[in-house]
């Protein structure tokens, strides 16, 4: 039976099984790239927390884990363009090979800002990994090094992604019913 929360979902876009299979492939690709090195997985909260947990477990490298929390949507469906750091890095990243882990690359504002920010903090290299890529909405010249799935310009939630902080705990990626956020 569908939960009350799931009644707001128009359709399942990516199933749990498809997510796990693809994340396994991403983990292998990262293992190949970083074998013999010790990268720092850097999750961009909040959206990435579920993906991050599965990705690090699919990649058997000696590595470290760190988080930064930023937001730019402030409960809106379109990025404000201003990226706000809500919780900063808790360690020195100078000289480190970073694997930035995002749930979605949309306008590119967040990752463009973070890439510059981490370079000014002395990162040795930056590899961008995003679970979802929505290239149709890109306004910044930024591309992921590894992307799980290309998604259409629909409002997607679940597996860490929210609308007004809800739906992050849905285990798959779903498209939200337009009446939930109001048609533009
Ligand atoms: C979402 C998502 C990415 C960003 C992507 O974060 O987690 O960080 O938007 O969009 P962009 O490419 O247009 O910048 P949000 O600001 O909603 O915060 P959250 O991760 O806490 O949900």
JSON list of C-alpha atoms and ligand atoms in Angstrom, two decimals:
[
{"chain": "A", "resi": 1, "resn": "UNK", "atom": "CA", "xyz": [0.00, 0.00, 0.00]},
{"chain": "A", "resi": 2, "resn": "UNK", "atom": "CA", "xyz": [1.22, 3.49, -0.82]},
{"chain": "A", "resi": 3, "resn": "UNK", "atom": "CA", "xyz": [1.91, 5.69, 2.19]},
{"chain": "A", "resi": 4, "resn": "UNK", "atom": "CA", "xyz": [0.22, 9.06, 2.58]},
{"chain": "A", "resi": 5, "resn": "UNK", "atom": "CA", "xyz": [3.53, 10.65, 1.57]},
{"chain": "A", "resi": 6, "resn": "UNK", "atom": "CA", "xyz": [3.74, 8.54, -1.58]},
{"chain": "A", "resi": 7, "resn": "UNK", "atom": "CA", "xyz": [0.28, 9.61, -2.72]},
{"chain": "A", "resi": 8, "resn": "UNK", "atom": "CA", "xyz": [1.96, 12.89, -3.71]},
{"chain": "A", "resi": 9, "resn": "UNK", "atom": "CA", "xyz": [4.13, 11.01, -6.23]},
{"chain": "A", "resi": 10, "resn": "UNK", "atom": "CA", "xyz": [2.96, 11.11, -9.85]},
{"chain": "A", "resi": 11, "resn": "UNK", "atom": "CA", "xyz": [5.24, 8.28, -10.96]},
{"chain": "A", "resi": 12, "resn": "UNK", "atom": "CA", "xyz": [8.38, 6.39, -10.08]},
{"chain": "A", "resi": 13, "resn": "UNK", "atom": "CA", "xyz": [11.20, 7.65, -12.29]},
{"chain": "A", "resi": 14, "resn": "UNK", "atom": "CA", "xyz": [14.09, 5.49, -10.98]},
{"chain": "A", "resi": 15, "resn": "UNK", "atom": "CA", "xyz": [13.46, 2.38, -8.91]},
{"chain": "A", "resi": 16, "resn": "UNK", "atom": "CA", "xyz": [15.48, 1.30, -5.88]},
{"chain": "A", "resi": 17, "resn": "UNK", "atom": "CA", "xyz": [16.95, -1.57, -7.90]},
{"chain": "A", "resi": 18, "resn": "UNK", "atom": "CA", "xyz": [18.06, 0.70, -10.75]},
{"chain": "A", "resi": 19, "resn": "UNK", "atom": "CA", "xyz": [19.62, 3.12, -8.24]},
{"chain": "A", "resi": 20, "resn": "UNK", "atom": "CA", "xyz": [21.63, 0.36, -6.56]},
{"chain": "A", "resi": 21, "resn": "UNK", "atom": "CA", "xyz": [22.83, -1.08, -9.86]},
{"chain": "A", "resi": 22, "resn": "UNK", "atom": "CA", "xyz": [24.01, 2.29, -11.16]},
{"chain": "A", "resi": 23, "resn": "UNK", "atom": "CA", "xyz": [25.63, 3.27, -7.85]},
{"chain": "A", "resi": 24, "resn": "UNK", "atom": "CA", "xyz": [27.57, 0.00, -7.99]},
{"chain": "A", "resi": 25, "resn": "UNK", "atom": "CA", "xyz": [28.90, 1.04, -11.41]},
{"chain": "A", "resi": 26, "resn": "UNK", "atom": "CA", "xyz": [29.83, 4.52, -10.15]},
{"chain": "A", "resi": 27, "resn": "UNK", "atom": "CA", "xyz": [31.65, 2.98, -7.19]},
{"chain": "A", "resi": 28, "resn": "UNK", "atom": "CA", "xyz": [33.66, 0.77, -9.53]},
{"chain": "A", "resi": 29, "resn": "UNK", "atom": "CA", "xyz": [34.53, 3.69, -11.79]},
{"chain": "A", "resi": 30, "resn": "UNK", "atom": "CA", "xyz": [35.74, 5.72, -8.81]},
{"chain": "A", "resi": 31, "resn": "UNK", "atom": "CA", "xyz": [37.72, 2.73, -7.56]},
{"chain": "A", "resi": 32, "resn": "UNK", "atom": "CA", "xyz": [39.48, 2.50, -10.93]},
{"chain": "A", "resi": 33, "resn": "UNK", "atom": "CA", "xyz": [40.24, 6.21, -10.96]},
{"chain": "A", "resi": 34, "resn": "UNK", "atom": "CA", "xyz": [41.53, 6.51, -7.39]},
{"chain": "A", "resi": 35, "resn": "UNK", "atom": "CA", "xyz": [43.17, 3.12, -6.79]},
{"chain": "A", "resi": 36, "resn": "UNK", "atom": "CA", "xyz": [46.34, 3.63, -4.70]},
{"chain": "A", "resi": 37, "resn": "UNK", "atom": "CA", "xyz": [45.27, 7.12, -3.58]},
{"chain": "A", "resi": 38, "resn": "UNK", "atom": "CA", "xyz": [43.24, 8.25, -0.59]},
{"chain": "A", "resi": 39, "resn": "UNK", "atom": "CA", "xyz": [40.47, 10.58, -1.78]},
{"chain": "A", "resi": 40, "resn": "UNK", "atom": "CA", "xyz": [38.14, 12.58, 0.40]},
{"chain": "A", "resi": 41, "resn": "UNK", "atom": "CA", "xyz": [34.45, 12.00, -0.33]},
{"chain": "A", "resi": 42, "resn": "UNK", "atom": "CA", "xyz": [32.76, 15.35, 0.27]},
{"chain": "A", "resi": 43, "resn": "UNK", "atom": "CA", "xyz": [28.98, 15.18, 0.46]},
{"chain": "A", "resi": 44, "resn": "UNK", "atom": "CA", "xyz": [26.91, 18.29, -0.21]},
{"chain": "A", "resi": 45, "resn": "UNK", "atom": "CA", "xyz": [24.10, 18.26, 2.36]},
{"chain": "A", "resi": 46, "resn": "UNK", "atom": "CA", "xyz": [21.35, 17.85, 2.78]},
{"chain": "A", "resi": 47, "resn": "UNK", "atom": "CA", "xyz": [20.29, 16.23, -0.49]},
{"chain": "A", "resi": 48, "resn": "UNK", "atom": "CA", "xyz": [23.31, 13.93, -0.90]},
{"chain": "A", "resi": 49, "resn": "UNK", "atom": "CA", "xyz": [23.11, 12.07, 2.40]},
{"chain": "A", "resi": 50, "resn": "UNK", "atom": "CA", "xyz": [21.40, 8.92, 1.10]},
{"chain": "A", "resi": 51, "resn": "UNK", "atom": "CA", "xyz": [23.48, 8.70, -2.10]},
{"chain": "A", "resi": 52, "resn": "UNK", "atom": "CA", "xyz": [26.68, 9.37, -0.15]},
{"chain": "A", "resi": 53, "resn": "UNK", "atom": "CA", "xyz": [25.97, 6.47, 2.21]},
{"chain": "A", "resi": 54, "resn": "UNK", "atom": "CA", "xyz": [25.47, 4.04, -0.67]},
{"chain": "A", "resi": 55, "resn": "UNK", "atom": "CA", "xyz": [28.29, 5.41, -2.85]},
{"chain": "A", "resi": 56, "resn": "UNK", "atom": "CA", "xyz": [31.05, 5.14, -0.23]},
{"chain": "A", "resi": 57, "resn": "UNK", "atom": "CA", "xyz": [29.98, 1.56, 0.51]},
{"chain": "A", "resi": 58, "resn": "UNK", "atom": "CA", "xyz": [30.13, 0.67, -3.18]},
{"chain": "A", "resi": 59, "resn": "UNK", "atom": "CA", "xyz": [33.73, 1.91, -3.48]},
{"chain": "A", "resi": 60, "resn": "UNK", "atom": "CA", "xyz": [36.22, -0.13, -1.41]},
{"chain": "A", "resi": 61, "resn": "UNK", "atom": "CA", "xyz": [38.98, 2.48, -1.31]},
{"chain": "A", "resi": 62, "resn": "UNK", "atom": "CA", "xyz": [40.87, 3.77, 1.69]},
{"chain": "A", "resi": 63, "resn": "UNK", "atom": "CA", "xyz": [39.21, 7.17, 1.85]},
{"chain": "A", "resi": 64, "resn": "UNK", "atom": "CA", "xyz": [37.85, 9.84, 4.15]},
{"chain": "A", "resi": 65, "resn": "UNK", "atom": "CA", "xyz": [34.40, 11.32, 4.45]},
{"chain": "A", "resi": 66, "resn": "UNK", "atom": "CA", "xyz": [33.46, 14.97, 4.96]},
{"chain": "A", "resi": 67, "resn": "UNK", "atom": "CA", "xyz": [30.35, 17.10, 4.52]},
{"chain": "A", "resi": 68, "resn": "UNK", "atom": "CA", "xyz": [29.40, 20.67, 3.76]},
{"chain": "A", "resi": 69, "resn": "UNK", "atom": "CA", "xyz": [25.83, 21.93, 3.97]},
{"chain": "A", "resi": 70, "resn": "UNK", "atom": "CA", "xyz": [24.65, 24.55, 1.50]},
{"chain": "A", "resi": 71, "resn": "UNK", "atom": "CA", "xyz": [21.31, 25.70, 0.17]},
{"chain": "A", "resi": 72, "resn": "UNK", "atom": "CA", "xyz": [20.12, 27.91, -2.62]},
{"chain": "A", "resi": 73, "resn": "UNK", "atom": "CA", "xyz": [16.50, 26.93, -3.16]},
{"chain": "A", "resi": 74, "resn": "UNK", "atom": "CA", "xyz": [15.06, 28.16, 0.16]},
{"chain": "A", "resi": 75, "resn": "UNK", "atom": "CA", "xyz": [11.82, 26.19, -0.33]},
{"chain": "A", "resi": 76, "resn": "UNK", "atom": "CA", "xyz": [11.37, 27.44, -3.89]},
{"chain": "A", "resi": 77, "resn": "UNK", "atom": "CA", "xyz": [11.34, 25.30, -7.06]},
{"chain": "A", "resi": 78, "resn": "UNK", "atom": "CA", "xyz": [13.82, 27.58, -8.88]},
{"chain": "A", "resi": 79, "resn": "UNK", "atom": "CA", "xyz": [17.34, 28.31, -7.58]},
{"chain": "A", "resi": 80, "resn": "UNK", "atom": "CA", "xyz": [17.75, 31.73, -5.99]},
{"chain": "A", "resi": 81, "resn": "UNK", "atom": "CA", "xyz": [21.27, 31.80, -7.48]},
{"chain": "A", "resi": 82, "resn": "UNK", "atom": "CA", "xyz": [22.75, 32.65, -4.09]},
{"chain": "A", "resi": 83, "resn": "UNK", "atom": "CA", "xyz": [24.50, 29.75, -2.41]},
{"chain": "A", "resi": 84, "resn": "UNK", "atom": "CA", "xyz": [24.55, 29.88, 1.36]},
{"chain": "A", "resi": 85, "resn": "UNK", "atom": "CA", "xyz": [26.91, 27.76, 3.48]},
{"chain": "A", "resi": 86, "resn": "UNK", "atom": "CA", "xyz": [24.89, 26.42, 6.41]},
{"chain": "A", "resi": 87, "resn": "UNK", "atom": "CA", "xyz": [27.60, 24.15, 7.81]},
{"chain": "A", "resi": 88, "resn": "UNK", "atom": "CA", "xyz": [31.21, 24.55, 6.75]},
{"chain": "A", "resi": 89, "resn": "UNK", "atom": "CA", "xyz": [34.04, 22.03, 6.34]},
{"chain": "A", "resi": 90, "resn": "UNK", "atom": "CA", "xyz": [35.41, 20.67, 9.60]},
{"chain": "A", "resi": 91, "resn": "UNK", "atom": "CA", "xyz": [38.86, 19.76, 8.27]},
{"chain": "A", "resi": 92, "resn": "UNK", "atom": "CA", "xyz": [41.72, 21.08, 6.18]},
{"chain": "A", "resi": 93, "resn": "UNK", "atom": "CA", "xyz": [41.26, 19.99, 2.56]},
{"chain": "A", "resi": 94, "resn": "UNK", "atom": "CA", "xyz": [44.48, 21.47, 1.16]},
{"chain": "A", "resi": 95, "resn": "UNK", "atom": "CA", "xyz": [46.35, 19.00, -1.03]},
{"chain": "A", "resi": 96, "resn": "UNK", "atom": "CA", "xyz": [43.45, 16.52, -1.02]},
{"chain": "A", "resi": 97, "resn": "UNK", "atom": "CA", "xyz": [41.83, 14.77, -3.98]},
{"chain": "A", "resi": 98, "resn": "UNK", "atom": "CA", "xyz": [38.14, 15.61, -3.51]},
{"chain": "A", "resi": 99, "resn": "UNK", "atom": "CA", "xyz": [35.21, 13.56, -4.74]},
{"chain": "A", "resi": 100, "resn": "UNK", "atom": "CA", "xyz": [32.28, 15.96, -4.45]},
{"chain": "A", "resi": 101, "resn": "UNK", "atom": "CA", "xyz": [29.05, 14.03, -4.05]},
{"chain": "A", "resi": 102, "resn": "UNK", "atom": "CA", "xyz": [25.79, 15.70, -5.09]},
{"chain": "A", "resi": 103, "resn": "UNK", "atom": "CA", "xyz": [22.25, 14.40, -5.43]},
{"chain": "A", "resi": 104, "resn": "UNK", "atom": "CA", "xyz": [21.41, 16.62, -8.41]},
{"chain": "A", "resi": 105, "resn": "UNK", "atom": "CA", "xyz": [23.14, 18.98, -10.82]},
{"chain": "A", "resi": 106, "resn": "UNK", "atom": "CA", "xyz": [20.48, 21.41, -12.03]},
{"chain": "A", "resi": 107, "resn": "UNK", "atom": "CA", "xyz": [21.34, 25.06, -12.81]},
{"chain": "A", "resi": 108, "resn": "UNK", "atom": "CA", "xyz": [24.94, 24.37, -11.77]},
{"chain": "A", "resi": 109, "resn": "UNK", "atom": "CA", "xyz": [24.99, 27.27, -9.30]},
{"chain": "A", "resi": 110, "resn": "UNK", "atom": "CA", "xyz": [25.80, 25.12, -6.31]},
{"chain": "A", "resi": 111, "resn": "UNK", "atom": "CA", "xyz": [28.65, 23.16, -7.87]},
{"chain": "A", "resi": 112, "resn": "UNK", "atom": "CA", "xyz": [30.13, 26.19, -9.66]},
{"chain": "A", "resi": 113, "resn": "UNK", "atom": "CA", "xyz": [30.26, 28.00, -6.31]},
{"chain": "A", "resi": 114, "resn": "UNK", "atom": "CA", "xyz": [31.63, 24.98, -4.43]},
{"chain": "A", "resi": 115, "resn": "UNK", "atom": "CA", "xyz": [34.29, 24.20, -7.01]},
{"chain": "A", "resi": 116, "resn": "UNK", "atom": "CA", "xyz": [35.74, 27.71, -6.64]},
{"chain": "A", "resi": 117, "resn": "UNK", "atom": "CA", "xyz": [35.38, 27.55, -2.88]},
{"chain": "A", "resi": 118, "resn": "UNK", "atom": "CA", "xyz": [37.28, 24.25, -2.60]},
{"chain": "A", "resi": 119, "resn": "UNK", "atom": "CA", "xyz": [40.02, 25.42, -4.96]},
{"chain": "A", "resi": 120, "resn": "UNK", "atom": "CA", "xyz": [40.58, 28.53, -2.82]},
{"chain": "A", "resi": 121, "resn": "UNK", "atom": "CA", "xyz": [40.88, 26.14, 0.16]},
{"chain": "A", "resi": 122, "resn": "UNK", "atom": "CA", "xyz": [43.74, 24.38, -1.67]},
{"chain": "A", "resi": 123, "resn": "UNK", "atom": "CA", "xyz": [42.15, 21.17, -2.99]},
{"chain": "A", "resi": 124, "resn": "UNK", "atom": "CA", "xyz": [44.64, 19.27, -5.21]},
{"chain": "A", "resi": 125, "resn": "UNK", "atom": "CA", "xyz": [41.94, 17.91, -7.53]},
{"chain": "A", "resi": 126, "resn": "UNK", "atom": "CA", "xyz": [38.17, 17.93, -7.79]},
{"chain": "A", "resi": 127, "resn": "UNK", "atom": "CA", "xyz": [36.02, 15.13, -9.21]},
{"chain": "A", "resi": 128, "resn": "UNK", "atom": "CA", "xyz": [32.30, 15.88, -9.43]},
{"chain": "A", "resi": 129, "resn": "UNK", "atom": "CA", "xyz": [29.89, 13.01, -8.94]},
{"chain": "A", "resi": 130, "resn": "UNK", "atom": "CA", "xyz": [26.16, 13.57, -9.16]},
{"chain": "A", "resi": 131, "resn": "UNK", "atom": "CA", "xyz": [23.42, 11.00, -8.94]},
{"chain": "A", "resi": 132, "resn": "UNK", "atom": "CA", "xyz": [21.07, 12.98, -11.18]},
{"chain": "A", "resi": 133, "resn": "UNK", "atom": "CA", "xyz": [21.91, 15.37, -13.99]},
{"chain": "A", "resi": 134, "resn": "UNK", "atom": "CA", "xyz": [19.32, 17.76, -15.40]},
{"chain": "A", "resi": 135, "resn": "UNK", "atom": "CA", "xyz": [21.26, 19.37, -18.28]},
{"chain": "A", "resi": 136, "resn": "UNK", "atom": "CA", "xyz": [18.20, 21.15, -19.71]},
{"chain": "A", "resi": 137, "resn": "UNK", "atom": "CA", "xyz": [18.26, 23.64, -16.82]},
{"chain": "A", "resi": 138, "resn": "UNK", "atom": "CA", "xyz": [21.98, 24.43, -16.75]},
{"chain": "A", "resi": 139, "resn": "UNK", "atom": "CA", "xyz": [22.92, 28.12, -16.56]},
{"chain": "A", "resi": 140, "resn": "UNK", "atom": "CA", "xyz": [26.55, 27.66, -15.42]},
{"chain": "A", "resi": 141, "resn": "UNK", "atom": "CA", "xyz": [29.25, 26.04, -17.56]},
{"chain": "A", "resi": 142, "resn": "UNK", "atom": "CA", "xyz": [29.75, 23.06, -15.31]},
{"chain": "A", "resi": 143, "resn": "UNK", "atom": "CA", "xyz": [29.64, 19.32, -16.01]},
{"chain": "A", "resi": 144, "resn": "UNK", "atom": "CA", "xyz": [29.85, 16.26, -13.78]},
{"chain": "A", "resi": 145, "resn": "UNK", "atom": "CA", "xyz": [32.77, 13.87, -14.16]},
{"chain": "A", "resi": 146, "resn": "UNK", "atom": "CA", "xyz": [30.43, 11.02, -13.24]},
{"chain": "A", "resi": 147, "resn": "UNK", "atom": "CA", "xyz": [26.63, 11.15, -13.40]},
{"chain": "A", "resi": 148, "resn": "UNK", "atom": "CA", "xyz": [24.21, 8.40, -12.45]},
{"chain": "A", "resi": 149, "resn": "UNK", "atom": "CA", "xyz": [21.18, 9.31, -14.54]},
{"chain": "A", "resi": 150, "resn": "UNK", "atom": "CA", "xyz": [20.07, 12.13, -16.83]},
{"chain": "A", "resi": 151, "resn": "UNK", "atom": "CA", "xyz": [16.62, 13.27, -15.78]},
{"chain": "A", "resi": 152, "resn": "UNK", "atom": "CA", "xyz": [13.98, 15.35, -17.59]},
{"chain": "A", "resi": 153, "resn": "UNK", "atom": "CA", "xyz": [12.89, 18.78, -16.40]},
{"chain": "A", "resi": 154, "resn": "UNK", "atom": "CA", "xyz": [10.39, 17.44, -13.86]},
{"chain": "A", "resi": 155, "resn": "UNK", "atom": "CA", "xyz": [10.27, 18.04, -10.12]},
{"chain": "A", "resi": 156, "resn": "UNK", "atom": "CA", "xyz": [12.01, 14.98, -8.71]},
{"chain": "A", "resi": 157, "resn": "UNK", "atom": "CA", "xyz": [12.03, 13.93, -5.06]},
{"chain": "A", "resi": 158, "resn": "UNK", "atom": "CA", "xyz": [13.09, 10.98, -2.92]},
{"chain": "A", "resi": 159, "resn": "UNK", "atom": "CA", "xyz": [16.38, 9.23, -2.15]},
{"chain": "A", "resi": 160, "resn": "UNK", "atom": "CA", "xyz": [17.55, 12.41, -0.37]},
{"chain": "A", "resi": 161, "resn": "UNK", "atom": "CA", "xyz": [15.86, 15.00, -2.59]},
{"chain": "A", "resi": 162, "resn": "UNK", "atom": "CA", "xyz": [13.14, 17.12, -1.06]},
{"chain": "A", "resi": 163, "resn": "UNK", "atom": "CA", "xyz": [10.35, 19.52, -1.69]},
{"chain": "A", "resi": 164, "resn": "UNK", "atom": "CA", "xyz": [10.04, 21.90, 1.29]},
{"chain": "A", "resi": 165, "resn": "UNK", "atom": "CA", "xyz": [12.14, 19.41, 3.30]},
{"chain": "A", "resi": 166, "resn": "UNK", "atom": "CA", "xyz": [9.68, 16.55, 2.68]},
{"chain": "A", "resi": 167, "resn": "UNK", "atom": "CA", "xyz": [10.02, 13.29, 0.72]},
{"chain": "A", "resi": 168, "resn": "UNK", "atom": "CA", "xyz": [13.77, 12.79, 1.38]},
{"chain": "A", "resi": 169, "resn": "UNK", "atom": "CA", "xyz": [13.03, 9.37, 2.90]},
{"chain": "A", "resi": 170, "resn": "UNK", "atom": "CA", "xyz": [11.28, 7.91, -0.13]},
{"chain": "A", "resi": 171, "resn": "UNK", "atom": "CA", "xyz": [13.63, 5.08, -1.24]},
{"chain": "A", "resi": 172, "resn": "UNK", "atom": "CA", "xyz": [13.32, 5.73, -5.01]},
{"chain": "A", "resi": 173, "resn": "UNK", "atom": "CA", "xyz": [13.33, 8.81, -7.27]},
{"chain": "A", "resi": 174, "resn": "UNK", "atom": "CA", "xyz": [9.81, 9.95, -8.07]},
{"chain": "A", "resi": 175, "resn": "UNK", "atom": "CA", "xyz": [8.17, 12.80, -9.92]},
{"chain": "A", "resi": 176, "resn": "UNK", "atom": "CA", "xyz": [6.09, 15.01, -7.65]},
{"chain": "A", "resi": 177, "resn": "UNK", "atom": "CA", "xyz": [2.50, 15.75, -8.65]},
{"chain": "A", "resi": 178, "resn": "UNK", "atom": "CA", "xyz": [2.40, 19.35, -9.96]},
{"chain": "A", "resi": 179, "resn": "UNK", "atom": "CA", "xyz": [-0.56, 20.19, -7.73]},
{"chain": "A", "resi": 180, "resn": "UNK", "atom": "CA", "xyz": [1.67, 19.61, -4.69]},
{"chain": "A", "resi": 181, "resn": "UNK", "atom": "CA", "xyz": [3.98, 22.53, -5.55]},
{"chain": "A", "resi": 182, "resn": "UNK", "atom": "CA", "xyz": [1.52, 24.53, -7.66]},
{"chain": "A", "resi": 183, "resn": "UNK", "atom": "CA", "xyz": [1.69, 24.77, -11.43]},
{"chain": "A", "resi": 184, "resn": "UNK", "atom": "CA", "xyz": [3.58, 27.87, -12.63]},
{"chain": "B", "resi": 1, "resn": "LIG", "atom": "C1", "xyz": [19.77, 21.13, -4.20]},
{"chain": "B", "resi": 1, "resn": "LIG", "atom": "C2", "xyz": [20.67, 19.93, -4.48]},
{"chain": "B", "resi": 1, "resn": "LIG", "atom": "C3", "xyz": [21.93, 20.55, -5.01]},
{"chain": "B", "resi": 1, "resn": "LIG", "atom": "C4", "xyz": [21.42, 21.80, -5.70]},
{"chain": "B", "resi": 1, "resn": "LIG", "atom": "C5", "xyz": [21.44, 21.60, -7.19]},
{"chain": "B", "resi": 1, "resn": "LIG", "atom": "O1", "xyz": [20.10, 21.66, -2.96]},
{"chain": "B", "resi": 1, "resn": "LIG", "atom": "O2", "xyz": [20.93, 19.18, -3.32]},
{"chain": "B", "resi": 1, "resn": "LIG", "atom": "O3", "xyz": [22.82, 20.91, -4.00]},
{"chain": "B", "resi": 1, "resn": "LIG", "atom": "O4", "xyz": [20.09, 22.02, -5.24]},
{"chain": "B", "resi": 1, "resn": "LIG", "atom": "O5", "xyz": [20.86, 22.67, -7.87]},
{"chain": "B", "resi": 1, "resn": "LIG", "atom": "P1", "xyz": [21.68, 23.74, -8.73]},
{"chain": "B", "resi": 1, "resn": "LIG", "atom": "O6", "xyz": [22.54, 22.94, -9.70]},
{"chain": "B", "resi": 1, "resn": "LIG", "atom": "O7", "xyz": [20.58, 24.50, -9.42]},
{"chain": "B", "resi": 1, "resn": "LIG", "atom": "O8", "xyz": [22.49, 24.57, -7.81]},
{"chain": "B", "resi": 1, "resn": "LIG", "atom": "P2", "xyz": [19.14, 22.64, -2.11]},
{"chain": "B", "resi": 1, "resn": "LIG", "atom": "O9", "xyz": [19.62, 24.05, -2.24]},
{"chain": "B", "resi": 1, "resn": "LIG", "atom": "O10", "xyz": [17.71, 22.38, -2.47]},
{"chain": "B", "resi": 1, "resn": "LIG", "atom": "O11", "xyz": [19.43, 22.15, -0.62]},
{"chain": "B", "resi": 1, "resn": "LIG", "atom": "P3", "xyz": [19.31, 20.67, 0.01]},
{"chain": "B", "resi": 1, "resn": "LIG", "atom": "O12", "xyz": [20.45, 19.84, -0.54]},
{"chain": "B", "resi": 1, "resn": "LIG", "atom": "O13", "xyz": [19.43, 20.91, 1.48]},
{"chain": "B", "resi": 1, "resn": "LIG", "atom": "O14", "xyz": [17.96, 20.10, -0.38]}
]
